[in-house]
Amino acid sequence: MNKGLFITFEGADGCGKTTQLMKLAKYLTEKNFEVVITREPGAKGLGEKLREILLNYDGEVSSQAEAFLFLADRAQHMDVIVKPTVNAGKIVLCDRHTDSSVAYQGYGRGLDIERINMLNDIATGGRKPDLTFVFDVDVETSMARVGKEKDRMESAGMEFFDRVRNGYLKIAEKEPCRVKVIDATRSIDDIHKNVVAEITAII
Ligand code: TYD
């Protein structure tokens, strides 16, 4: 294989996407693909510093500032990690990306969606994921999975997460070719089979 792939994993906190990312990485590695796993916010270096602020800063953070911090992390991540890795022919599996900004800062916090789309485009240089999974689960289930110890974002409340979930579903409606909604209320193995079926269609 000489053409790399950029695949993103999305969904509300507690949707189980990280478990599925790890399972897919193992599956593809066993099939001899070169796989790199990464995440937003906070892949490496500067990103780790931004992640620390985004998830743990306990003073006031305006929605606009929050959006720009995620975007700064994304610009760095795309330029330094994702693009060079995909261009080297590898498969990049990324835990959260542009759709998180649309779902959380746009639908969740109420910032203008078109403006977020435009800023995402600047941060990524227009490079979209080749495939995106949205792991969809009801808010009660996802919040129960997150548990009692919540970071700054996870503390935003049930109504916020309801808007985030619906935001993801709207994104998928608008871009059905790129974005696949996966019913994440099923068993880990059933979800994995679904993910593998979607990947097999593009590799
Ligand atoms: P993380 O601990 O990585 O959560 P998860 O395991 O659910 O991915 O925290 C990332 C948090 O940041 C999560 O609550 C979603 C949020 N987020 C945004 O609000 N906007 C963004 O653009 C990104 C990338 C993440």
Short mmCIF file of C-alpha atoms and ligand atoms in Angstrom, two decimals:
data_model
loop_
_atom_site.label_atom_id
_atom_site.label_comp_id
_atom_site.label_asym_id
_atom_site.label_seq_id
_atom_site.Cartn_x
_atom_site.Cartn_y
_atom_site.Cartn_z
CA MET A 1 0.00 0.00 0.00
CA ASN A 2 1.48 3.37 -0.91
CA LYS A 3 -1.44 5.70 -0.29
CA GLY A 4 -1.90 6.66 3.35
CA LEU A 5 -5.25 7.06 5.04
CA PHE A 6 -6.55 9.46 7.65
CA ILE A 7 -9.36 7.99 9.77
CA THR A 8 -11.00 9.82 12.67
CA PHE A 9 -13.01 8.56 15.64
CA GLU A 10 -15.72 10.80 17.03
CA GLY A 11 -18.56 10.82 19.51
CA ALA A 12 -19.56 12.21 22.88
CA ASP A 13 -17.45 11.48 25.95
CA GLY A 14 -17.97 7.88 27.10
CA CYS A 15 -19.11 6.60 23.68
CA GLY A 16 -16.38 3.94 23.58
CA LYS A 17 -14.48 5.27 20.56
CA THR A 18 -11.01 4.87 22.09
CA THR A 19 -11.61 1.15 22.74
CA GLN A 20 -12.66 0.74 19.11
CA LEU A 21 -9.67 2.72 17.84
CA MET A 22 -7.29 0.41 19.73
CA LYS A 23 -9.07 -2.71 18.43
CA LEU A 24 -8.94 -1.47 14.86
CA ALA A 25 -5.24 -0.60 15.23
CA LYS A 26 -4.53 -4.18 16.35
CA TYR A 27 -6.63 -5.62 13.50
CA LEU A 28 -4.89 -3.55 10.82
CA THR A 29 -1.41 -4.16 12.26
CA GLU A 30 -2.07 -7.91 12.13
CA LYS A 31 -2.97 -7.45 8.46
CA ASN A 32 0.48 -5.85 7.99
CA PHE A 33 -0.63 -2.26 7.55
CA GLU A 34 1.53 0.45 9.09
CA VAL A 35 -0.70 2.14 11.65
CA VAL A 36 -0.10 5.27 13.74
CA ILE A 37 -2.50 6.16 16.54
CA THR A 38 -2.89 9.72 17.69
CA ARG A 39 -5.41 12.08 19.29
CA GLU A 40 -6.73 15.60 19.67
CA PRO A 41 -6.21 17.46 21.82
CA GLY A 42 -2.71 16.65 22.86
CA ALA A 43 -0.82 14.24 20.64
CA LYS A 44 2.76 15.16 21.53
CA GLY A 45 4.94 18.14 22.47
CA LEU A 46 3.05 21.45 22.26
CA GLY A 47 -0.23 19.54 22.02
CA GLU A 48 0.30 18.04 25.48
CA LYS A 49 0.61 21.53 26.98
CA LEU A 50 -2.58 22.68 25.23
CA ARG A 51 -4.42 19.55 26.40
CA GLU A 52 -3.47 20.28 29.99
CA ILE A 53 -5.03 23.76 29.73
CA LEU A 54 -8.12 22.58 27.86
CA LEU A 55 -9.01 19.78 30.23
CA ASN A 56 -7.72 20.98 33.59
CA TYR A 57 -7.58 24.78 33.73
CA ASP A 58 -10.05 25.72 36.47
CA GLY A 59 -10.47 29.45 35.79
CA GLU A 60 -12.90 31.03 33.34
CA VAL A 61 -12.44 30.03 29.69
CA SER A 62 -14.59 31.80 27.08
CA SER A 63 -16.20 29.58 24.41
CA GLN A 64 -14.30 31.49 21.74
CA ALA A 65 -10.94 31.03 23.48
CA GLU A 66 -11.70 27.34 24.00
CA ALA A 67 -12.43 26.97 20.28
CA PHE A 68 -9.14 28.63 19.32
CA LEU A 69 -7.13 26.49 21.72
CA PHE A 70 -8.54 23.30 20.17
CA LEU A 71 -7.83 24.78 16.73
CA ALA A 72 -4.24 25.66 17.67
CA ASP A 73 -3.72 22.07 18.81
CA ARG A 74 -5.24 20.84 15.53
CA ALA A 75 -3.05 23.03 13.31
CA GLN A 76 0.09 21.80 15.08
CA HIS A 77 -1.10 18.19 15.00
CA MET A 78 -1.91 18.26 11.27
CA ASP A 79 1.35 19.91 10.25
CA VAL A 80 3.73 18.01 12.50
CA ILE A 81 2.14 14.56 12.80
CA VAL A 82 -0.86 13.72 10.60
CA LYS A 83 0.13 15.03 7.17
CA PRO A 84 3.73 13.72 7.19
CA THR A 85 2.54 10.32 8.44
CA VAL A 86 -0.25 9.95 5.86
CA ASN A 87 2.10 11.17 3.13
CA ALA A 88 4.53 8.43 4.16
CA GLY A 89 1.81 5.90 3.23
CA LYS A 90 0.68 5.01 6.75
CA ILE A 91 -2.81 4.70 8.20
CA VAL A 92 -3.42 7.37 10.84
CA LEU A 93 -6.15 6.56 13.37
CA CYS A 94 -7.01 9.77 15.19
CA ASP A 95 -9.09 10.04 18.37
CA ARG A 96 -11.19 13.20 17.72
CA HIS A 97 -10.63 15.89 15.10
CA THR A 98 -12.57 18.67 13.28
CA ASP A 99 -16.03 17.22 13.97
CA SER A 100 -15.38 17.57 17.71
CA SER A 101 -15.07 21.33 17.25
CA VAL A 102 -18.32 21.43 15.29
CA ALA A 103 -20.18 19.18 17.76
CA TYR A 104 -18.78 20.61 21.04
CA GLN A 105 -17.96 24.27 20.36
CA GLY A 106 -20.61 24.66 17.63
CA TYR A 107 -23.68 22.65 18.62
CA GLY A 108 -22.66 22.29 22.28
CA ARG A 109 -21.47 25.80 23.19
CA GLY A 110 -23.51 27.56 20.51
CA LEU A 111 -20.75 29.11 18.37
CA ASP A 112 -21.55 29.70 14.71
CA ILE A 113 -21.17 26.40 12.80
CA GLU A 114 -20.15 27.96 9.48
CA ARG A 115 -17.42 29.93 11.21
CA ILE A 116 -16.11 26.80 12.93
CA ASN A 117 -16.10 25.00 9.57
CA MET A 118 -14.07 27.84 8.11
CA LEU A 119 -11.59 27.85 11.02
CA ASN A 120 -11.28 24.06 10.83
CA ASP A 121 -10.42 24.44 7.16
CA ILE A 122 -7.65 26.90 8.00
CA ALA A 123 -6.26 24.66 10.76
CA THR A 124 -6.17 21.58 8.53
CA GLY A 125 -5.23 23.26 5.26
CA GLY A 126 -8.42 21.71 3.87
CA ARG A 127 -7.25 18.09 4.37
CA LYS A 128 -10.38 16.17 5.43
CA PRO A 129 -10.40 12.71 6.95
CA ASP A 130 -10.85 9.90 4.43
CA LEU A 131 -13.32 8.25 6.80
CA THR A 132 -14.90 9.24 10.11
CA PHE A 133 -16.71 7.05 12.61
CA VAL A 134 -19.26 8.62 14.91
CA PHE A 135 -20.02 6.33 17.82
CA ASP A 136 -23.57 7.11 18.79
CA VAL A 137 -24.93 6.39 22.23
CA ASP A 138 -27.64 7.98 24.40
CA VAL A 139 -26.44 10.58 26.87
CA GLU A 140 -27.45 8.61 30.00
CA THR A 141 -25.28 5.66 28.91
CA SER A 142 -22.28 7.78 27.93
CA MET A 143 -22.36 9.82 31.15
CA ALA A 144 -22.64 6.64 33.22
CA ARG A 145 -19.53 5.33 31.42
CA VAL A 146 -17.61 8.54 32.17
CA GLY A 147 -18.31 8.09 35.89
CA LYS A 148 -18.01 10.57 38.73
CA GLU A 149 -14.51 11.94 38.08
CA LYS A 150 -15.08 14.44 35.29
CA ASP A 151 -12.63 16.79 33.56
CA ARG A 152 -13.52 20.38 32.57
CA MET A 153 -15.32 19.36 29.36
CA GLU A 154 -17.07 16.35 30.86
CA SER A 155 -18.59 18.58 33.57
CA ALA A 156 -20.67 20.55 31.03
CA GLY A 157 -23.94 18.73 31.86
CA MET A 158 -26.57 16.48 30.26
CA GLU A 159 -28.19 19.13 28.06
CA PHE A 160 -24.82 20.09 26.63
CA PHE A 161 -24.11 16.45 25.76
CA ASP A 162 -27.53 16.06 24.21
CA ARG A 163 -26.70 18.96 21.87
CA VAL A 164 -23.29 17.40 21.14
CA ARG A 165 -24.88 14.06 20.24
CA ASN A 166 -27.44 15.69 17.95
CA GLY A 167 -24.68 17.80 16.44
CA TYR A 168 -22.76 14.68 15.44
CA LEU A 169 -25.89 13.21 13.84
CA LYS A 170 -26.38 16.41 11.83
CA ILE A 171 -22.74 16.32 10.66
CA ALA A 172 -23.27 12.72 9.49
CA GLU A 173 -26.46 13.69 7.66
CA LYS A 174 -24.58 16.39 5.77
CA GLU A 175 -21.60 14.20 4.80
CA PRO A 176 -22.85 10.61 4.58
CA CYS A 177 -19.94 9.41 2.41
CA ARG A 178 -17.24 10.47 4.87
CA VAL A 179 -19.08 10.06 8.18
CA LYS A 180 -20.44 6.67 9.28
CA VAL A 181 -22.67 6.53 12.35
CA ILE A 182 -22.07 3.42 14.41
CA ASP A 183 -24.62 2.26 16.99
CA ALA A 184 -22.38 2.18 20.07
CA THR A 185 -24.92 0.67 22.45
CA ARG A 186 -24.00 -2.84 21.22
CA SER A 187 -21.24 -5.17 22.47
CA ILE A 188 -17.60 -4.20 21.88
CA ASP A 189 -17.19 -7.10 19.43
CA ASP A 190 -20.31 -6.28 17.41
CA ILE A 191 -19.22 -2.66 17.09
CA HIS A 192 -15.73 -3.78 16.04
CA LYS A 193 -17.19 -5.98 13.27
CA ASN A 194 -19.15 -2.99 12.01
CA VAL A 195 -15.99 -0.83 12.00
CA VAL A 196 -13.98 -3.50 10.17
CA ALA A 197 -16.71 -3.82 7.52
CA GLU A 198 -16.54 -0.06 6.85
CA ILE A 199 -12.73 -0.04 6.71
CA THR A 200 -12.61 -3.05 4.40
CA ALA A 201 -14.67 -1.07 1.92
CA ILE A 202 -11.94 1.56 1.56
CA ILE A 203 -8.60 -0.29 1.90
P1 TYD B 1 -10.47 13.35 26.20
O1 TYD B 1 -10.04 13.00 27.57
O2 TYD B 1 -9.53 13.07 25.07
O3 TYD B 1 -11.88 12.72 25.99
P2 TYD B 1 -12.33 11.53 25.12
O4 TYD B 1 -11.64 10.31 25.69
O5 TYD B 1 -13.83 11.53 25.29
O6 TYD B 1 -11.91 11.84 23.72
O7 TYD B 1 -10.89 14.87 26.19
C1 TYD B 1 -11.12 15.58 25.09
C2 TYD B 1 -12.26 16.52 25.41
O8 TYD B 1 -12.16 17.69 24.60
C3 TYD B 1 -13.62 15.92 25.15
O9 TYD B 1 -14.51 16.30 26.18
C4 TYD B 1 -14.06 16.57 23.85
C5 TYD B 1 -13.37 17.90 23.89
N1 TYD B 1 -13.07 18.48 22.57
C6 TYD B 1 -13.74 19.62 22.16
O10 TYD B 1 -14.61 20.14 22.89
N2 TYD B 1 -13.42 20.19 20.95
C7 TYD B 1 -12.46 19.67 20.13
O11 TYD B 1 -12.20 20.21 19.03
C8 TYD B 1 -11.78 18.48 20.57
C9 TYD B 1 -10.71 17.86 19.71
C10 TYD B 1 -12.11 17.91 21.79
#
